[in-house]
Coordinates of C-alpha atoms in Angstrom, one line a residue:
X16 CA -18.3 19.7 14.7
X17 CA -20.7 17.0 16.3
X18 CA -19.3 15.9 20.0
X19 CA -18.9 11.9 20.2
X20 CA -20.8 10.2 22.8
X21 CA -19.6 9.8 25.8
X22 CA -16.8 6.8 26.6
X23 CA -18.9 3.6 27.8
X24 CA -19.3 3.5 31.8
X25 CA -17.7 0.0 31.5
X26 CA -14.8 1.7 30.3
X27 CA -13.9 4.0 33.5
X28 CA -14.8 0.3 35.6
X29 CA -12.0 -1.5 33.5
X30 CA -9.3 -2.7 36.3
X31 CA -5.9 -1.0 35.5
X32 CA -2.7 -2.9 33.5
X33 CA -4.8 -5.1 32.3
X34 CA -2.2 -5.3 29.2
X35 CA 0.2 -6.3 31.9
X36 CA -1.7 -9.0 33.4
X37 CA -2.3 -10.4 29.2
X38 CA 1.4 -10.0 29.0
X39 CA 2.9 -12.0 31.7
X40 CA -0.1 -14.9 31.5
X41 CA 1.0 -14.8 27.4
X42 CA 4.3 -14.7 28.1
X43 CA 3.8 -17.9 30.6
X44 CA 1.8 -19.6 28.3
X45 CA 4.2 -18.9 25.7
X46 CA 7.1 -20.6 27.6
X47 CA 5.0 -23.8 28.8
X48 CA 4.4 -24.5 25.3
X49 CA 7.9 -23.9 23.6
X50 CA 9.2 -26.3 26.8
X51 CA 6.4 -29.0 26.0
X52 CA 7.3 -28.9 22.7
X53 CA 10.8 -29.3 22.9
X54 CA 10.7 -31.9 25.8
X55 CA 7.9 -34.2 23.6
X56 CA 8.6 -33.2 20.4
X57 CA 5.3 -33.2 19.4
X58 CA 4.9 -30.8 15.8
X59 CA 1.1 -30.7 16.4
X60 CA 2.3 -28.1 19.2
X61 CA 4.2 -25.8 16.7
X62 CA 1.0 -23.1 15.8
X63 CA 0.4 -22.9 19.1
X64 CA 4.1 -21.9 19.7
X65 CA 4.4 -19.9 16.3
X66 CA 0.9 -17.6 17.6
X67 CA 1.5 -17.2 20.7
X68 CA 5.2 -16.0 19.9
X69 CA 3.8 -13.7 17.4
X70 CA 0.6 -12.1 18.8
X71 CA 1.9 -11.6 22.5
X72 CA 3.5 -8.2 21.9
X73 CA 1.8 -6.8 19.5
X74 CA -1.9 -7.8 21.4
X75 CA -0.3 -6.2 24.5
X76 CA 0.7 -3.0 23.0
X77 CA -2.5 -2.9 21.7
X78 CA -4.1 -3.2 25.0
X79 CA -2.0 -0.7 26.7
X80 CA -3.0 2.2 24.3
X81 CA -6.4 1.3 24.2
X82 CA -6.7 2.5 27.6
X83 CA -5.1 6.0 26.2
X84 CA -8.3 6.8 23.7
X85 CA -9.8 10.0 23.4
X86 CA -13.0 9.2 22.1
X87 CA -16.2 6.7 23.3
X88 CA -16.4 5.5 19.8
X89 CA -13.1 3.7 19.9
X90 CA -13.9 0.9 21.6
X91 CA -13.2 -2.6 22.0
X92 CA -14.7 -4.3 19.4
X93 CA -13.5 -1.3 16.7
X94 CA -9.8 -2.7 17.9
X95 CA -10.3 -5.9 17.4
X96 CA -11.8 -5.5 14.1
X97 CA -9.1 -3.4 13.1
X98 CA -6.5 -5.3 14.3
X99 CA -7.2 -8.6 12.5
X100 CA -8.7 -7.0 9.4
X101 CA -6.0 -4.3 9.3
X102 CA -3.4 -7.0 10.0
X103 CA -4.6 -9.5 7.5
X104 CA -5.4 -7.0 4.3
X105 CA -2.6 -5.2 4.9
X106 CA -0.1 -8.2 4.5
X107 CA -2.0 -9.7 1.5
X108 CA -2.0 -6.4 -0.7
X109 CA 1.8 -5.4 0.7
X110 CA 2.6 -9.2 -0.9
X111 CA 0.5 -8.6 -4.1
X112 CA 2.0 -5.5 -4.4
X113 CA 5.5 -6.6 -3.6
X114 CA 5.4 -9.0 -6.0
X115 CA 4.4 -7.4 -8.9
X116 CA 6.6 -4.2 -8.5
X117 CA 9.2 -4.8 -7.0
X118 CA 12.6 -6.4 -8.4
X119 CA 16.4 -7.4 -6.5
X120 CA 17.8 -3.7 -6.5
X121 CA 19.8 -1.0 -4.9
X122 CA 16.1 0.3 -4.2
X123 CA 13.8 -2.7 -2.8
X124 CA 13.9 -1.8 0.8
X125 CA 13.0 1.7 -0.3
X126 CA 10.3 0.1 -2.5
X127 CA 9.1 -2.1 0.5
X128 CA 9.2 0.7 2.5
X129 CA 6.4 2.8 0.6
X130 CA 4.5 -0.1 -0.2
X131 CA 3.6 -1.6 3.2
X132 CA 3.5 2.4 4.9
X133 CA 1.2 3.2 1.6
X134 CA -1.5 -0.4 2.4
X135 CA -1.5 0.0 6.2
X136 CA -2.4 4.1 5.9
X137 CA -5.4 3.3 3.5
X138 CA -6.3 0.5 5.0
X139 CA -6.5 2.6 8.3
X140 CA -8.6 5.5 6.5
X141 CA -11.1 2.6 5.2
X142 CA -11.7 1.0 8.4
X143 CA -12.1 4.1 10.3
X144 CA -13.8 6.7 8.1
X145 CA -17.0 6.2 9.7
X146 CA -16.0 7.8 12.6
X147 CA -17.8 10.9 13.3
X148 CA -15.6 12.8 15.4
X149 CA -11.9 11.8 14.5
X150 CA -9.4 13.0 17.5
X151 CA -5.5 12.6 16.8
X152 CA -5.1 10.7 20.0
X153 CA -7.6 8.1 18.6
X154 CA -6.2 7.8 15.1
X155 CA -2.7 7.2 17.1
X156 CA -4.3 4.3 19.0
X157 CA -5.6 3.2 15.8
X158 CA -3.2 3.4 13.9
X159 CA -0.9 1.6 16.4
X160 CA -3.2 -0.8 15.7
X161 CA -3.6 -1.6 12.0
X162 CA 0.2 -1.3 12.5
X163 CA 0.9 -4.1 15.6
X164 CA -1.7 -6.6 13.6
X165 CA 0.7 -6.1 10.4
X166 CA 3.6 -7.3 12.5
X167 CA 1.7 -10.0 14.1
X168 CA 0.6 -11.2 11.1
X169 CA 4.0 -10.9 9.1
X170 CA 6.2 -12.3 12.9
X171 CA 3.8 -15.4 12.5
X172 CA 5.1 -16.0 8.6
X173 CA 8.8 -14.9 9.6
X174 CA 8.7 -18.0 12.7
X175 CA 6.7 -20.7 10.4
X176 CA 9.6 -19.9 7.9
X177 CA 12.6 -20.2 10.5
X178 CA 11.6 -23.5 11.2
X179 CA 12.5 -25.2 8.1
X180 CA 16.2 -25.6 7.8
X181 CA 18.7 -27.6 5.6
X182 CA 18.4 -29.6 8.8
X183 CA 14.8 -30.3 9.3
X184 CA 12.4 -28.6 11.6
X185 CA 14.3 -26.6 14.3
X186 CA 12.2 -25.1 16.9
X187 CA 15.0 -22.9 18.2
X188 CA 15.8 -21.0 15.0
X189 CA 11.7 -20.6 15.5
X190 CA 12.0 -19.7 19.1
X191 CA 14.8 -17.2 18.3
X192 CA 13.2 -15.2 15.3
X193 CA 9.9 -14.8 17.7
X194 CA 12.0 -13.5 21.0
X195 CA 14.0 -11.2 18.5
X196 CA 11.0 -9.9 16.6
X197 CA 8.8 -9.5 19.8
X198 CA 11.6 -7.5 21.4
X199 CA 11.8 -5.3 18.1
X200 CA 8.0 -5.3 17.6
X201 CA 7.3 -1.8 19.8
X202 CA 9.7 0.3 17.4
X203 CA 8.2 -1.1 14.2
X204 CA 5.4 -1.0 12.4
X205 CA 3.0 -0.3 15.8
X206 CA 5.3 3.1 15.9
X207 CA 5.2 3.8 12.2
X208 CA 1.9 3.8 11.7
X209 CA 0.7 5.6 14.9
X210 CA 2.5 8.3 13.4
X211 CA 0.8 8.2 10.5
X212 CA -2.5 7.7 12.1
X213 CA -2.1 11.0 14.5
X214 CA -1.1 12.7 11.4
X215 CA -3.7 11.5 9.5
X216 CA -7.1 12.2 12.1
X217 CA -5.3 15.5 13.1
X218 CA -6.1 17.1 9.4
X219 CA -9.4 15.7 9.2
X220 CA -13.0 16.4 10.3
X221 CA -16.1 14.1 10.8
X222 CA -17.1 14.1 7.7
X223 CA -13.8 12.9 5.5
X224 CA -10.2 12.3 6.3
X225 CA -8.3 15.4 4.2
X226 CA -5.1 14.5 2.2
X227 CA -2.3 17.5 3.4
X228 CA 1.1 18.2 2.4
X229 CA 1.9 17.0 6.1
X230 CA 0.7 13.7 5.9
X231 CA 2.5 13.1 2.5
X232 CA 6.0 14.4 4.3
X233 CA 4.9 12.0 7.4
X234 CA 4.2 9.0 4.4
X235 CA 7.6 9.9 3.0
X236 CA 9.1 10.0 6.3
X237 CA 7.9 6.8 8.1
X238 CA 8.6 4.9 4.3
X239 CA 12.1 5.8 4.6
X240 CA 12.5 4.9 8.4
X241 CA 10.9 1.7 7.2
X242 CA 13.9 1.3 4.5
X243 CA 16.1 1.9 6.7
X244 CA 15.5 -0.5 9.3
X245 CA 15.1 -3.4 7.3
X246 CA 18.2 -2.4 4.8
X247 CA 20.5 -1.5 8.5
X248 CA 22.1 -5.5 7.7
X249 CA 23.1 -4.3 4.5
X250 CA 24.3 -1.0 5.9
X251 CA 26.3 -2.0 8.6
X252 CA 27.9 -4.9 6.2
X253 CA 28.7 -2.1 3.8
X254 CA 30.2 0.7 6.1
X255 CA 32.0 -2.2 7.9
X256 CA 33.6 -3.1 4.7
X257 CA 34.5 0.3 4.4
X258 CA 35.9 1.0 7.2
X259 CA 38.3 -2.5 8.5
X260 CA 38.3 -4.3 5.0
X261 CA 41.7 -5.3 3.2
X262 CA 42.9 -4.9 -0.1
X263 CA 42.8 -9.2 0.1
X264 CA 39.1 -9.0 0.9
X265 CA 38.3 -6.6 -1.8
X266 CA 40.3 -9.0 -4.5
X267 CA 37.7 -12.2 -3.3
X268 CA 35.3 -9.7 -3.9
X269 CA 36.0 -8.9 -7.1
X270 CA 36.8 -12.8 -7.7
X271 CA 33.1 -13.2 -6.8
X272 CA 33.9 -14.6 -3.5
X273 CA 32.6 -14.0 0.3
X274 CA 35.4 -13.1 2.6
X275 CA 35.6 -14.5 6.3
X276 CA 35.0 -11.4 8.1
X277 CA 37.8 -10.9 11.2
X278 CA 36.7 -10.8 14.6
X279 CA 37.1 -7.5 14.6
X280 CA 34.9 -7.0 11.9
X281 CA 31.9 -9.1 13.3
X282 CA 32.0 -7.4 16.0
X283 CA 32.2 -3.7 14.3
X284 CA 29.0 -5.3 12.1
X285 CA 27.1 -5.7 15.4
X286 CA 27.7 -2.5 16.5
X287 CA 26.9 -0.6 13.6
X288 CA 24.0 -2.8 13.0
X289 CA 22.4 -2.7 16.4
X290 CA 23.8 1.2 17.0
X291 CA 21.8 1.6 13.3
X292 CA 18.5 0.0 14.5
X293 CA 18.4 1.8 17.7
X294 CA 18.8 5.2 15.6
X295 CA 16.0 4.4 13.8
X296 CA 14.1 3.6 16.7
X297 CA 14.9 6.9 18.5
X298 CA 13.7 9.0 15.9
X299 CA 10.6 7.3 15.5
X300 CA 9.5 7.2 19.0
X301 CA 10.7 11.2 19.2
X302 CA 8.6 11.7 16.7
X303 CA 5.7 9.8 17.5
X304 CA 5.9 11.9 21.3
X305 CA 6.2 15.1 19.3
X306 CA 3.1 14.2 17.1
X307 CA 1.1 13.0 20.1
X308 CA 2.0 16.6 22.0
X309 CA 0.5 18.4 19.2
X310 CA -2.6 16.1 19.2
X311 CA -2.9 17.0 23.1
X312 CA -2.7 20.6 22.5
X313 CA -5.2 20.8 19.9
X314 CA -7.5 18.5 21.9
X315 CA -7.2 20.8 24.5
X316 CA -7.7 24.1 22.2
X317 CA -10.7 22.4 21.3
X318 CA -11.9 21.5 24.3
X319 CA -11.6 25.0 25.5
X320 CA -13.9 26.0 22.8
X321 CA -16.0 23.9 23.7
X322 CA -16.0 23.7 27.4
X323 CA -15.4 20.2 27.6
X324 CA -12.4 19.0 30.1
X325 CA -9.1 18.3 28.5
X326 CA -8.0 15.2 28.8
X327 CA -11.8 13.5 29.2
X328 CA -13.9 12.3 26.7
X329 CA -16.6 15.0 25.5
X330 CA -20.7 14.3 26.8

């Protein structure tokens, strides 16, 4: 295996939390422009709200596990590049490919599911395959990466959206899809393709990434965490109905009519909705911790071999 150079001396230099420092001045500058906007009303404000909103999390997280490479060839300028490239190629093909596949069915979230796990992998592998030496710990950071500038991207199309309404322009349906999607962004597609990034560099060598019956299972598996996160409305509508509906309810049904839920059924919905997302989220971030221990101990198998420290990057 050839060793990669040595991390930058700039690197062990870099002041600490720097991602917190970029996430509380974001987070400021956030709030004084949803404030100015809403006390002058002034649309030309409104991209400024909309990126802010939609890049703070996602450029944080980013920031944060930069700082938790392995290797002196990740650097700075290899994040950024795969952030907005990953971010940006992997929302046009997952909406080519959405649009041309996939149909109103029982089966479109599983469908959306492999399609936008299946864009963000390769487009991972293609933007990283030059690597020479390719440690799992790196193709976590990466891959957390192509993964948090796919949300970005797709949070900043999900605000522009809210704020059309049958009422006009409404800044706070905006404001409320970015504060729920930012809060949401850490167990989304950041975690699901880390995962699938470890798994990915942890076959491979410096030559080629290698396709394993592992990383299928981990596609497979992060696809249907995927489908089941954004079909949990569904879900919980469906096992509410279930469980409190009445035989009234089931006749409008039938009739082609939407009950009025009770209040006890609203507020079984939110719990099973909420208690369904937070599942999800659980088992992806256990599995992303159990993926990232095995990248640890095979970093420091290796590094044993090859006398190198565990834990610092090879010279």
């Amino acid at each position: 295996m050839t060793l990669p150079p040595a991390r930058p001396a700039t690197a062990t230099a870099r002041p600490r939390r720097v991602w917190l420092r970029m996430f509380l001045t974001g987070a400021l500058l956030w709030v004084l422009a949803v404030v100015v906007t809403f006390v002058t009303g002034n649309p030309n404000l409104v991209p400024t709200v909309v990126l802010l909103g939609s890049f703070l999390v996602p450029v944080t997280f980013v920031a944060w596990a930069f700082g938790r490479r392995r290797s002196g060839e990740v650097t700075s300028e290899l994040l950024f590049s795969t952030f907005v490239a990953g971010g940006v190629l992997g929302v046009l093909a997952a909406s080519l490919l959405e649009s041309y596949l996939l149909h109103p069915s029982a089966w479109l979230f599983a469908g959306v599911g492999l399609i936008e796990e299946a864009v963000k992998l390769a487009v991972l592998a293609v933007l990283t395959r030059h690597l020479r030496v390719k440690f799992a710990t790196d193709g976590l950071v990466l891959g957390a990466t192509v993964g948090f500038g796919f949300a970005a991207f797709e949070s900043a199309g999900y605000a522009f959206t809210a704020l059309f309404t049958e009422r006009g322009l409404s800044l706070m349906d905006l404001v409320q899809t970015e504060l729920l999607r930012g809060v949401l962004a850490p167990v989304g597609h950041g975690l699901w393709t880390a995962i699938l990034g470890g798994v990915l560099f942890s076959a491979s060598d410096h030559r080629h990434f290698a396709l394993t019956l592992r990383l299928l299972l981990s596609y497979l598996g992060v696809a249907l965490l995927h489908a089941l996160w954004d079909a949990m409305h569904g879900i919980a509508l469906v096992l509410t109905l279930l469980l409190t509906g009445t035989p009234w309810q089931y006749v409008q049904l039938e009739q082609g009519y939407q009950p009025q839920p009770t209040a006890l059924q609203a507020d079984v919905f939110t719990v099973l909705s909420w208690g369904g997302l937070a599942l999800v989220s659980v088992i992806g971030v256990g599995w992303l911790l159990a993926v990232r221990a095995r990248a640890r101990r095979g970093e420091r198998q290796a590094a044993v071999l090859w006398r190198i420290p565990a834990g610092r990057p090879p010279r």
